[in-house]
């Protein structure tokens, strides 16, 4: 939308969170509340976003993942109106100014775009979004006159018993005409219970100056839920989780237990994939079609092909090919390229390795810094010995190699294709193609030993 700019207030400490971390940096599904708000402002087509920072300003600035935002500094936190004053240079008389609080992470861009349209069609000096709540405790209340028009907003702490009975609250989302905002800020006082400059008083001031104050009642009150405490953070996270899970289900993903499935908004999942209970799917994870994920699996920045089965596993920053089977109890660490139809079984750790198509690592193995070919069988207890106490080294294993049980491959070492490694071997030298390598003490059978040992 043309001529729309946004100011996001994020200077407060959020003391009710009881946290060392500034409130707006608290996360929901791995994204800060502030980033959700900035994205919503952009989704509502704001052409520029200015974030007002104050409490732990540098930490807040550094904590923003969105780029291209401007900043204003509010050194002392003297209220929401005072915070907007600090962004005075950003306010333009002939533009509309969207004002958002950094602690309302659930609002959506489309709703803000709709608000801007209503604001313009009605020719308002300011438009505020209200919501009707069963429990309005803590919020500012919208006081209307007998004709139902806006009269003022009264903060919970300043409200009379009668006003506290009002269930229509101020969500803290407004669009101001730039000039009306600037002029009303100049008149703002701080005579109230908290001695703060309340942005909410600007609305009454615009009204008294003959401007129109529009009220848009939110269709979905959840969207404008303000987070002031950890309990509310958990509540907001629950709503966000439900929203994300619902979108995947509508796209053809089965989620067995949505209440126990945490999927970041950025994750992509293909059709007919089933997510079992207890999964945490994070970051830029992309899951193909017909997969079965979980139970109890954490995937962070993972790429899974189609038809992958992965259970009771932690997997990070890696790729897994079509039809692979992983877990239970596998640990895939960053930078692994695991091919199609590979099996990574129980108690197997793979790190910084390439595993070719059809290779099997079924049990109790460590495969680190390894380039493994196709159709290899790593026997139970195969260990790639990659660390000499100072440096890491790589292991190379060719196609169709058979690694017996309880084998150490001491890197740097290469086993060429088709070779067999006898169980219990510790391989320290390269192994040529198609041979059997045995590197262990030969078995001896000592007759008469027992009689001698135990003779009286
Ligand atoms: C505010 C509104 C209230 C509304 C509620 C909706 C005012 C006076 N009250 O109350 O009517 O119902 O939000 O959630 O506006 N901030 C600053 N600088 C300051 C103070 C606050 O940047 O000096 C920022 C905070 O970081 C926060 C936002 O403004 O992101 C809102 O502040 P908060 O203290 O949470 O206001 P509420 O008491 O929730
Ligand atoms: Mg708040």
GROMACS .gro file of C-alpha atoms and ligand atoms in nm:
model
  496
    1UNK     CA    1   0.000   0.000   0.000
    2UNK     CA    2   0.135   0.339  -0.095
    3UNK     CA    3   0.207   0.601   0.169
    4UNK     CA    4   0.192   0.364   0.462
    5UNK     CA    5   0.477   0.347   0.713
    6UNK     CA    6   0.501   0.146   1.034
    7UNK     CA    7   0.642   0.220   1.377
    8UNK     CA    8   0.697  -0.079   1.604
    9UNK     CA    9   0.739  -0.011   1.976
   10UNK     CA   10   0.999  -0.233   2.134
   11UNK     CA   11   1.174  -0.020   2.395
   12UNK     CA   12   1.004  -0.153   2.706
   13UNK     CA   13   1.167  -0.396   2.944
   14UNK     CA   14   0.866  -0.618   2.981
   15UNK     CA   15   0.921  -0.653   3.355
   16UNK     CA   16   0.625  -0.888   3.387
   17UNK     CA   17   0.824  -1.150   3.192
   18UNK     CA   18   1.080  -1.163   3.478
   19UNK     CA   19   1.361  -1.219   3.233
   20UNK     CA   20   1.714  -1.104   3.148
   21UNK     CA   21   1.606  -1.109   2.783
   22UNK     CA   22   1.402  -0.810   2.660
   23UNK     CA   23   1.039  -0.914   2.618
   24UNK     CA   24   1.017  -0.858   2.243
   25UNK     CA   25   1.308  -1.101   2.187
   26UNK     CA   26   1.128  -1.389   2.349
   27UNK     CA   27   1.058  -1.651   2.087
   28UNK     CA   28   0.760  -1.840   1.957
   29UNK     CA   29   0.852  -2.138   1.738
   30UNK     CA   30   1.212  -2.014   1.710
   31UNK     CA   31   1.124  -1.666   1.592
   32UNK     CA   32   1.122  -1.354   1.810
   33UNK     CA   33   0.792  -1.179   1.877
   34UNK     CA   34   0.944  -0.867   1.726
   35UNK     CA   35   1.024  -1.040   1.395
   36UNK     CA   36   0.664  -1.162   1.370
   37UNK     CA   37   0.544  -0.805   1.417
   38UNK     CA   38   0.785  -0.662   1.158
   39UNK     CA   39   0.679  -0.929   0.908
   40UNK     CA   40   0.313  -0.851   0.972
   41UNK     CA   41   0.381  -0.480   0.909
   42UNK     CA   42   0.543  -0.569   0.578
   43UNK     CA   43   0.263  -0.814   0.501
   44UNK     CA   44   0.026  -0.520   0.556
   45UNK     CA   45   0.233  -0.341   0.289
   46UNK     CA   46   0.414  -0.086   0.503
   47UNK     CA   47   0.680   0.068   0.278
   48UNK     CA   48   0.918   0.133   0.569
   49UNK     CA   49   0.944   0.005   0.924
   50UNK     CA   50   1.100   0.192   1.218
   51UNK     CA   51   1.155   0.002   1.543
   52UNK     CA   52   1.175   0.207   1.863
   53UNK     CA   53   1.435   0.046   2.089
   54UNK     CA   54   1.542   0.144   2.441
   55UNK     CA   55   1.582  -0.118   2.710
   56UNK     CA   56   1.889  -0.322   2.605
   57UNK     CA   57   1.872  -0.144   2.269
   58UNK     CA   58   2.180  -0.306   2.118
   59UNK     CA   59   2.065  -0.652   2.216
   60UNK     CA   60   1.723  -0.591   2.064
   61UNK     CA   61   1.873  -0.456   1.739
   62UNK     CA   62   2.105  -0.755   1.712
   63UNK     CA   63   1.819  -0.992   1.786
   64UNK     CA   64   1.614  -0.887   1.483
   65UNK     CA   65   1.642  -1.134   1.195
   66UNK     CA   66   1.443  -0.920   0.946
   67UNK     CA   67   1.665  -0.683   0.753
   68UNK     CA   68   1.613  -0.332   0.627
   69UNK     CA   69   1.443  -0.188   0.934
   70UNK     CA   70   1.524   0.158   1.072
   71UNK     CA   71   1.562   0.242   1.440
   72UNK     CA   72   1.477   0.520   1.683
   73UNK     CA   73   1.610   0.529   2.038
   74UNK     CA   74   1.398   0.584   2.347
   75UNK     CA   75   1.658   0.621   2.621
   76UNK     CA   76   1.412   0.628   2.908
   77UNK     CA   77   1.087   0.437   2.889
   78UNK     CA   78   0.825   0.698   2.967
   79UNK     CA   79   0.533   0.529   2.797
   80UNK     CA   80   0.404   0.425   2.457
   81UNK     CA   81   0.327   0.784   2.351
   82UNK     CA   82   0.675   0.895   2.448
   83UNK     CA   83   0.817   0.604   2.247
   84UNK     CA   84   0.638   0.724   1.933
   85UNK     CA   85   0.771   1.079   1.994
   86UNK     CA   86   1.122   0.937   1.964
   87UNK     CA   87   1.038   0.834   1.607
   88UNK     CA   88   0.917   1.187   1.519
   89UNK     CA   89   1.160   1.217   1.227
   90UNK     CA   90   1.009   0.907   1.071
   91UNK     CA   91   0.652   1.042   1.081
   92UNK     CA   92   0.537   1.214   0.761
   93UNK     CA   93   0.233   1.442   0.765
   94UNK     CA   94   0.088   1.317   0.439
   95UNK     CA   95   0.137   0.947   0.506
   96UNK     CA   96  -0.052   0.699   0.719
   97UNK     CA   97   0.138   0.565   1.016
   98UNK     CA   98   0.070   0.211   1.134
   99UNK     CA   99   0.166   0.176   1.498
  100UNK     CA  100   0.225  -0.168   1.640
  101UNK     CA  101   0.352  -0.300   1.971
  102UNK     CA  102   0.637  -0.548   1.961
  103UNK     CA  103   0.455  -0.786   2.194
  104UNK     CA  104   0.162  -0.883   1.970
  105UNK     CA  105   0.313  -1.162   1.759
  106UNK     CA  106  -0.007  -1.319   1.628
  107UNK     CA  107  -0.138  -1.045   1.404
  108UNK     CA  108  -0.136  -1.107   1.032
  109UNK     CA  109  -0.045  -0.886   0.740
  110UNK     CA  110  -0.381  -0.930   0.564
  111UNK     CA  111  -0.565  -0.798   0.868
  112UNK     CA  112  -0.344  -0.489   0.877
  113UNK     CA  113  -0.396  -0.428   0.506
  114UNK     CA  114  -0.772  -0.448   0.562
  115UNK     CA  115  -0.741  -0.203   0.850
  116UNK     CA  116  -0.555   0.047   0.631
  117UNK     CA  117  -0.827   0.025   0.370
  118UNK     CA  118  -1.103   0.092   0.621
  119UNK     CA  119  -0.902   0.381   0.767
  120UNK     CA  120  -0.881   0.545   0.424
  121UNK     CA  121  -1.236   0.479   0.312
  122UNK     CA  122  -1.374   0.623   0.634
  123UNK     CA  123  -1.139   0.921   0.618
  124UNK     CA  124  -1.031   0.875   0.980
  125UNK     CA  125  -0.773   1.075   1.169
  126UNK     CA  126  -0.696   0.753   1.350
  127UNK     CA  127  -0.837   0.401   1.342
  128UNK     CA  128  -0.791   0.161   1.632
  129UNK     CA  129  -0.848  -0.212   1.643
  130UNK     CA  130  -1.058  -0.329   1.935
  131UNK     CA  131  -1.144  -0.678   2.053
  132UNK     CA  132  -1.409  -0.811   2.285
  133UNK     CA  133  -1.259  -1.040   2.546
  134UNK     CA  134  -1.412  -1.260   2.815
  135UNK     CA  135  -1.131  -1.151   3.044
  136UNK     CA  136  -1.016  -0.798   2.959
  137UNK     CA  137  -0.792  -0.767   3.269
  138UNK     CA  138  -0.478  -0.563   3.205
  139UNK     CA  139  -0.583  -0.414   2.873
  140UNK     CA  140  -0.687  -0.056   2.802
  141UNK     CA  141  -1.067  -0.033   2.767
  142UNK     CA  142  -1.246   0.138   2.479
  143UNK     CA  143  -1.499   0.383   2.620
  144UNK     CA  144  -1.781   0.468   2.376
  145UNK     CA  145  -2.045   0.739   2.406
  146UNK     CA  146  -2.417   0.667   2.415
  147UNK     CA  147  -2.427   0.670   2.035
  148UNK     CA  148  -2.155   0.406   2.025
  149UNK     CA  149  -1.885   0.640   1.898
  150UNK     CA  150  -1.531   0.648   2.033
  151UNK     CA  151  -1.483   0.863   2.339
  152UNK     CA  152  -1.150   0.758   2.492
  153UNK     CA  153  -0.928   0.471   2.595
  154UNK     CA  154  -0.872   0.421   2.963
  155UNK     CA  155  -0.587   0.206   3.088
  156UNK     CA  156  -0.671  -0.078   3.327
  157UNK     CA  157  -0.473   0.088   3.606
  158UNK     CA  158  -0.660   0.417   3.560
  159UNK     CA  159  -1.005   0.268   3.507
  160UNK     CA  160  -1.296   0.306   3.745
  161UNK     CA  161  -1.482  -0.003   3.863
  162UNK     CA  162  -1.747   0.067   3.602
  163UNK     CA  163  -1.493   0.108   3.322
  164UNK     CA  164  -1.324  -0.215   3.422
  165UNK     CA  165  -1.654  -0.384   3.343
  166UNK     CA  166  -1.608  -0.293   2.974
  167UNK     CA  167  -1.508  -0.597   2.773
  168UNK     CA  168  -1.404  -0.415   2.458
  169UNK     CA  169  -1.029  -0.357   2.475
  170UNK     CA  170  -0.760  -0.169   2.286
  171UNK     CA  171  -0.548  -0.420   2.095
  172UNK     CA  172  -0.272  -0.161   2.057
  173UNK     CA  173  -0.291  -0.154   1.678
  174UNK     CA  174  -0.359   0.180   1.518
  175UNK     CA  175  -0.332   0.365   1.193
  176UNK     CA  176  -0.287   0.737   1.233
  177UNK     CA  177  -0.292   1.006   0.976
  178UNK     CA  178   0.066   1.137   0.998
  179UNK     CA  179  -0.026   1.496   1.068
  180UNK     CA  180  -0.292   1.406   1.329
  181UNK     CA  181  -0.037   1.184   1.503
  182UNK     CA  182   0.230   1.453   1.511
  183UNK     CA  183  -0.007   1.718   1.641
  184UNK     CA  184  -0.162   1.497   1.909
  185UNK     CA  185   0.183   1.388   2.033
  186UNK     CA  186   0.272   1.753   2.090
  187UNK     CA  187  -0.022   1.787   2.330
  188UNK     CA  188   0.033   1.464   2.520
  189UNK     CA  189   0.058   1.480   2.900
  190UNK     CA  190   0.137   1.221   3.164
  191UNK     CA  191  -0.121   1.272   3.435
  192UNK     CA  192  -0.218   0.914   3.503
  193UNK     CA  193  -0.161   0.625   3.742
  194UNK     CA  194   0.176   0.539   3.590
  195UNK     CA  195   0.301   0.891   3.517
  196UNK     CA  196   0.358   0.782   3.156
  197UNK     CA  197   0.285   0.939   2.819
  198UNK     CA  198   0.013   0.710   2.688
  199UNK     CA  199  -0.021   0.679   2.311
  200UNK     CA  200  -0.383   0.593   2.379
  201UNK     CA  201  -0.448   0.954   2.488
  202UNK     CA  202  -0.364   1.071   2.134
  203UNK     CA  203  -0.693   0.926   2.015
  204UNK     CA  204  -0.902   1.137   2.250
  205UNK     CA  205  -0.694   1.440   2.154
  206UNK     CA  206  -0.759   1.384   1.782
  207UNK     CA  207  -1.131   1.351   1.856
  208UNK     CA  208  -1.135   1.677   2.057
  209UNK     CA  209  -0.961   1.848   1.765
  210UNK     CA  210  -1.248   1.747   1.541
  211UNK     CA  211  -1.084   1.443   1.381
  212UNK     CA  212  -1.262   1.113   1.323
  213UNK     CA  213  -1.165   0.814   1.538
  214UNK     CA  214  -1.268   0.486   1.381
  215UNK     CA  215  -1.292   0.158   1.568
  216UNK     CA  216  -1.251  -0.172   1.387
  217UNK     CA  217  -1.352  -0.467   1.596
  218UNK     CA  218  -1.126  -0.765   1.535
  219UNK     CA  219  -1.296  -1.069   1.387
  220UNK     CA  220  -1.038  -1.295   1.546
  221UNK     CA  221  -0.940  -1.157   1.886
  222UNK     CA  222  -0.652  -1.409   1.907
  223UNK     CA  223  -0.469  -1.217   1.640
  224UNK     CA  224  -0.420  -0.920   1.865
  225UNK     CA  225  -0.326  -1.103   2.180
  226UNK     CA  226  -0.062  -0.905   2.373
  227UNK     CA  227   0.210  -1.097   2.556
  228UNK     CA  228   0.311  -0.953   2.892
  229UNK     CA  229   0.400  -1.267   3.090
  230UNK     CA  230   0.541  -1.616   3.039
  231UNK     CA  231   0.195  -1.762   3.078
  232UNK     CA  232   0.073  -1.544   2.791
  233UNK     CA  233   0.384  -1.635   2.589
  234UNK     CA  234   0.289  -2.001   2.618
  235UNK     CA  235  -0.070  -1.918   2.525
  236UNK     CA  236   0.042  -1.724   2.216
  237UNK     CA  237   0.278  -2.007   2.120
  238UNK     CA  238  -0.013  -2.250   2.145
  239UNK     CA  239  -0.222  -2.039   1.908
  240UNK     CA  240   0.069  -2.005   1.663
  241UNK     CA  241   0.135  -2.380   1.675
  242UNK     CA  242  -0.227  -2.454   1.601
  243UNK     CA  243  -0.225  -2.208   1.312
  244UNK     CA  244   0.083  -2.366   1.151
  245UNK     CA  245  -0.035  -2.722   1.206
  246UNK     CA  246  -0.376  -2.644   1.061
  247UNK     CA  247  -0.217  -2.506   0.743
  248UNK     CA  248  -0.020  -2.829   0.693
  249UNK     CA  249  -0.326  -3.046   0.758
  250UNK     CA  250  -0.522  -2.842   0.504
  251UNK     CA  251  -0.238  -2.909   0.257
  252UNK     CA  252  -0.266  -3.286   0.301
  253UNK     CA  253  -0.029  -3.365   0.585
  254UNK     CA  254  -0.148  -3.595   0.864
  255UNK     CA  255  -0.056  -3.474   1.211
  256UNK     CA  256  -0.153  -3.738   1.462
  257UNK     CA  257  -0.134  -3.519   1.772
  258UNK     CA  258  -0.123  -3.147   1.683
  259UNK     CA  259  -0.104  -3.044   2.048
  260UNK     CA  260   0.230  -3.223   2.074
  261UNK     CA  261   0.382  -3.120   1.743
  262UNK     CA  262   0.588  -2.801   1.710
  263UNK     CA  263   0.648  -2.690   1.353
  264UNK     CA  264   0.821  -2.361   1.277
  265UNK     CA  265   0.627  -2.140   1.032
  266UNK     CA  266   0.914  -2.170   0.780
  267UNK     CA  267   0.897  -2.553   0.750
  268UNK     CA  268   0.762  -2.713   0.430
  269UNK     CA  269   0.598  -3.057   0.424
  270UNK     CA  270   0.480  -3.261   0.124
  271UNK     CA  271   0.145  -3.431   0.075
  272UNK     CA  272   0.060  -3.759   0.251
  273UNK     CA  273   0.343  -3.729   0.496
  274UNK     CA  274   0.251  -3.837   0.848
  275UNK     CA  275   0.388  -3.657   1.153
  276UNK     CA  276   0.371  -3.871   1.466
  277UNK     CA  277   0.349  -3.723   1.818
  278UNK     CA  278   0.635  -3.541   1.987
  279UNK     CA  279   0.807  -3.395   1.681
  280UNK     CA  280   0.988  -3.061   1.669
  281UNK     CA  281   1.047  -2.945   1.310
  282UNK     CA  282   1.259  -2.636   1.289
  283UNK     CA  283   1.415  -2.371   1.068
  284UNK     CA  284   1.438  -2.430   0.694
  285UNK     CA  285   1.339  -2.794   0.714
  286UNK     CA  286   1.180  -2.930   0.396
  287UNK     CA  287   1.011  -3.271   0.406
  288UNK     CA  288   0.899  -3.454   0.092
  289UNK     CA  289   0.583  -3.654   0.024
  290UNK     CA  290   0.485  -3.986   0.184
  291UNK     CA  291   0.732  -3.961   0.470
  292UNK     CA  292   0.676  -4.084   0.821
  293UNK     CA  293   0.835  -3.857   1.080
  294UNK     CA  294   0.847  -3.943   1.448
  295UNK     CA  295   0.747  -4.020   1.705
  296UNK     CA  296   0.978  -3.791   1.905
  297UNK     CA  297   1.201  -3.654   1.634
  298UNK     CA  298   1.376  -3.320   1.608
  299UNK     CA  299   1.468  -3.196   1.261
  300UNK     CA  300   1.654  -2.866   1.228
  301UNK     CA  301   1.728  -2.721   0.881
  302UNK     CA  302   1.688  -3.069   0.728
  303UNK     CA  303   1.602  -3.169   0.371
  304UNK     CA  304   1.415  -3.499   0.346
  305UNK     CA  305   1.327  -3.659   0.012
  306UNK     CA  306   1.008  -3.861  -0.048
  307UNK     CA  307   0.913  -4.173   0.145
  308UNK     CA  308   1.166  -4.123   0.424
  309UNK     CA  309   1.099  -4.292   0.757
  310UNK     CA  310   1.266  -4.131   1.054
  311UNK     CA  311   1.185  -4.200   1.417
  312UNK     CA  312   1.319  -4.107   1.762
  313UNK     CA  313   1.599  -3.912   1.597
  314UNK     CA  314   1.777  -3.578   1.618
  315UNK     CA  315   1.894  -3.458   1.276
  316UNK     CA  316   2.056  -3.125   1.195
  317UNK     CA  317   2.150  -2.930   0.879
  318UNK     CA  318   2.172  -3.231   0.647
  319UNK     CA  319   2.001  -3.406   0.357
  320UNK     CA  320   1.837  -3.747   0.352
  321UNK     CA  321   1.741  -3.909   0.021
  322UNK     CA  322   1.424  -4.085  -0.098
  323UNK     CA  323   1.320  -4.400   0.082
  324UNK     CA  324   1.586  -4.378   0.353
  325UNK     CA  325   1.510  -4.527   0.695
  326UNK     CA  326   1.654  -4.356   1.000
  327UNK     CA  327   1.639  -4.445   1.368
  328UNK     CA  328   1.524  -4.523   1.621
  329UNK     CA  329   1.781  -4.332   1.826
  330UNK     CA  330   2.000  -4.197   1.548
  331UNK     CA  331   2.190  -3.867   1.564
  332UNK     CA  332   2.264  -3.694   1.236
  333UNK     CA  333   2.492  -3.396   1.282
  334UNK     CA  334   2.548  -3.109   1.038
  335UNK     CA  335   2.662  -3.144   0.677
  336UNK     CA  336   2.560  -3.501   0.601
  337UNK     CA  337   2.444  -3.605   0.255
  338UNK     CA  338   2.262  -3.930   0.305
  339UNK     CA  339   2.158  -4.099  -0.018
  340UNK     CA  340   1.845  -4.277  -0.134
  341UNK     CA  341   1.735  -4.594   0.047
  342UNK     CA  342   2.014  -4.564   0.303
  343UNK     CA  343   1.955  -4.720   0.643
  344UNK     CA  344   2.085  -4.538   0.948
  345UNK     CA  345   1.978  -4.754   1.237
  346UNK     CA  346   1.974  -4.750   1.614
  347UNK     CA  347   2.246  -4.570   1.811
  348UNK     CA  348   2.422  -4.451   1.499
  349UNK     CA  349   2.584  -4.110   1.481
  350UNK     CA  350   2.673  -3.962   1.143
  351UNK     CA  351   2.861  -3.634   1.105
  352UNK     CA  352   2.997  -3.432   0.810
  353UNK     CA  353   2.973  -3.735   0.583
  354UNK     CA  354   2.842  -3.846   0.246
  355UNK     CA  355   2.666  -4.181   0.240
  356UNK     CA  356   2.592  -4.331  -0.104
  357UNK     CA  357   2.262  -4.485  -0.216
  358UNK     CA  358   2.162  -4.816  -0.063
  359UNK     CA  359   2.431  -4.819   0.206
  360UNK     CA  360   2.340  -4.961   0.547
  361UNK     CA  361   2.465  -4.853   0.888
  362UNK     CA  362   2.222  -5.054   1.094
  363UNK     CA  363   2.350  -5.039   1.451
  364UNK     CA  364   2.588  -4.888   1.707
  365UNK     CA  365   2.824  -4.699   1.476
  366UNK     CA  366   3.003  -4.369   1.447
  367UNK     CA  367   3.053  -4.241   1.093
  368UNK     CA  368   3.225  -3.903   1.102
  369UNK     CA  369   3.417  -3.715   0.828
  370UNK     CA  370   3.358  -4.002   0.587
  371UNK     CA  371   3.292  -4.034   0.215
  372UNK     CA  372   3.109  -4.362   0.182
  373UNK     CA  373   3.000  -4.508  -0.154
  374UNK     CA  374   2.692  -4.710  -0.249
  375UNK     CA  375   2.566  -5.045  -0.117
  376UNK     CA  376   2.816  -5.061   0.166
  377UNK     CA  377   2.734  -5.265   0.473
  378UNK     CA  378   2.874  -5.119   0.790
  379UNK     CA  379   2.858  -5.395   1.050
  380UNK     CA  380   2.744  -5.339   1.405
  381UNK     CA  381   2.995  -5.127   1.593
  382UNK     CA  382   3.184  -4.984   1.293
  383UNK     CA  383   3.375  -4.677   1.402
  384UNK     CA  384   3.542  -4.420   1.179
  385UNK     CA  385   3.833  -4.305   1.395
  386UNK     CA  386   3.853  -3.947   1.271
  387UNK     CA  387   4.041  -3.768   1.548
  388UNK     CA  388   4.406  -3.813   1.640
  389UNK     CA  389   4.391  -3.584   1.940
  390UNK     CA  390   4.491  -3.279   1.737
  391UNK     CA  391   4.325  -3.294   1.396
  392UNK     CA  392   4.027  -3.446   1.221
  393UNK     CA  393   4.092  -3.670   0.917
  394UNK     CA  394   3.866  -3.822   0.653
  395UNK     CA  395   3.785  -4.182   0.573
  396UNK     CA  396   3.693  -4.301   0.224
  397UNK     CA  397   3.500  -4.625   0.169
  398UNK     CA  398   3.429  -4.742  -0.189
  399UNK     CA  399   3.113  -4.899  -0.332
  400UNK     CA  400   3.007  -5.247  -0.220
  401UNK     CA  401   3.253  -5.269   0.067
  402UNK     CA  402   3.162  -5.498   0.355
  403UNK     CA  403   3.278  -5.371   0.691
  404UNK     CA  404   3.260  -5.642   0.956
  405UNK     CA  405   3.139  -5.589   1.309
  406UNK     CA  406   3.346  -5.394   1.559
  407UNK     CA  407   3.586  -5.248   1.304
  408UNK     CA  408   3.791  -4.930   1.345
  409UNK     CA  409   3.889  -4.746   1.028
  410UNK     CA  410   4.165  -4.512   1.146
  411UNK     CA  411   4.163  -4.196   0.932
  412UNK     CA  412   4.310  -4.086   0.704
  413UNK     CA  413   4.243  -4.419   0.534
  414UNK     CA  414   4.081  -4.549   0.214
  415UNK     CA  415   3.906  -4.880   0.162
  416UNK     CA  416   3.862  -4.943  -0.209
  417UNK     CA  417   3.550  -5.085  -0.365
  418UNK     CA  418   3.444  -5.442  -0.310
  419UNK     CA  419   3.684  -5.505  -0.021
  420UNK     CA  420   3.589  -5.700   0.291
  421UNK     CA  421   3.711  -5.601   0.635
  422UNK     CA  422   3.716  -5.882   0.889
  423UNK     CA  423   3.525  -5.829   1.211
  424UNK     CA  424   3.728  -5.681   1.495
  425UNK     CA  425   3.993  -5.529   1.266
  426UNK     CA  426   4.161  -5.197   1.331
  427UNK     CA  427   4.251  -5.073   0.984
  428UNK     CA  428   4.536  -4.822   0.971
  429UNK     CA  429   4.654  -4.871   0.610
  430UNK     CA  430   4.467  -4.834   0.281
  431UNK     CA  431   4.285  -5.148   0.164
  432UNK     CA  432   4.286  -5.230  -0.211
  433UNK     CA  433   3.985  -5.341  -0.418
  434UNK     CA  434   3.813  -5.674  -0.365
  435UNK     CA  435   4.050  -5.814  -0.098
  436UNK     CA  436   3.984  -5.935   0.252
  437UNK     CA  437   4.169  -5.727   0.510
  438UNK     CA  438   4.223  -5.881   0.852
  439UNK     CA  439   4.391  -5.671   1.117
  440UNK     CA  440   4.353  -5.853   1.442
  441UNK     CA  441   4.540  -6.118   1.644
  442UNK     CA  442   4.491  -6.469   1.511
  443UNK     CA  443   4.291  -6.695   1.737
  444UNK     CA  444   4.485  -6.959   1.930
  445UNK     CA  445   4.343  -7.271   2.091
  446UNK     CA  446   4.548  -7.391   2.389
  447UNK     CA  447   4.478  -7.744   2.490
  448UNK     CA  448   4.536  -7.851   2.853
  449UNK     CA  449   4.539  -7.488   2.977
  450UNK     CA  450   4.246  -7.536   3.209
  451UNK     CA  451   4.386  -7.846   3.382
  452UNK     CA  452   4.716  -7.668   3.438
  453UNK     CA  453   4.553  -7.350   3.571
  454UNK     CA  454   4.337  -7.524   3.823
  455UNK     CA  455   4.557  -7.821   3.924
  456UNK     CA  456   4.578  -7.876   4.297
  457LIG     C1  457  -0.077  -0.127   2.593
  457LIG     C2  458  -0.184  -0.019   2.578
  457LIG     C3  459  -0.318  -0.079   2.615
  457LIG     C4  460  -0.347  -0.200   2.527
  457LIG     C5  461  -0.231  -0.301   2.531
  457LIG     C6  462  -0.250  -0.403   2.422
  457LIG     C7  463  -0.086   0.201   2.624
  457LIG     C8  464  -0.074   0.309   2.723
  457LIG     N1  465  -0.155   0.093   2.663
  457LIG     O1  466  -0.067  -0.165   2.729
  457LIG     O2  467  -0.422   0.016   2.600
  457LIG     O3  468  -0.468  -0.260   2.569
  457LIG     O4  469  -0.105  -0.238   2.508
  457LIG     O5  470  -0.154  -0.506   2.428
  457LIG     O6  471  -0.036   0.212   2.515
  457LIG     N2  472   0.698   0.040   2.498
  457LIG     C9  473   0.800   0.124   2.458
  457LIG     N3  474   0.833   0.229   2.537
  457LIG    C10  475   0.769   0.257   2.655
  457LIG    C11  476   0.665   0.170   2.694
  457LIG    C12  477   0.632   0.063   2.613
  457LIG     O7  478   0.860   0.105   2.352
  457LIG     O8  479   0.807   0.355   2.720
  457LIG    C13  480   0.664  -0.074   2.411
  457LIG    C14  481   0.687  -0.208   2.478
  457LIG     O9  482   0.816  -0.258   2.446
  457LIG    C15  483   0.577  -0.296   2.417
  457LIG    C16  484   0.468  -0.197   2.379
  457LIG    O10  485   0.526  -0.069   2.380
  457LIG    O11  486   0.619  -0.361   2.302
  457LIG    C17  487   0.349  -0.200   2.474
  457LIG    O12  488   0.392  -0.175   2.605
  457LIG     P1  489   0.329  -0.252   2.728
  457LIG    O13  490   0.398  -0.206   2.851
  457LIG    O14  491   0.323  -0.397   2.702
  457LIG    O15  492   0.180  -0.190   2.729
  457LIG     P2  493   0.052  -0.258   2.789
  457LIG    O16  494   0.051  -0.238   2.936
  457LIG    O17  495   0.039  -0.397   2.740
  458LIG    MG1  496   0.166  -0.526   2.638
   0.00000   0.00000   0.00000
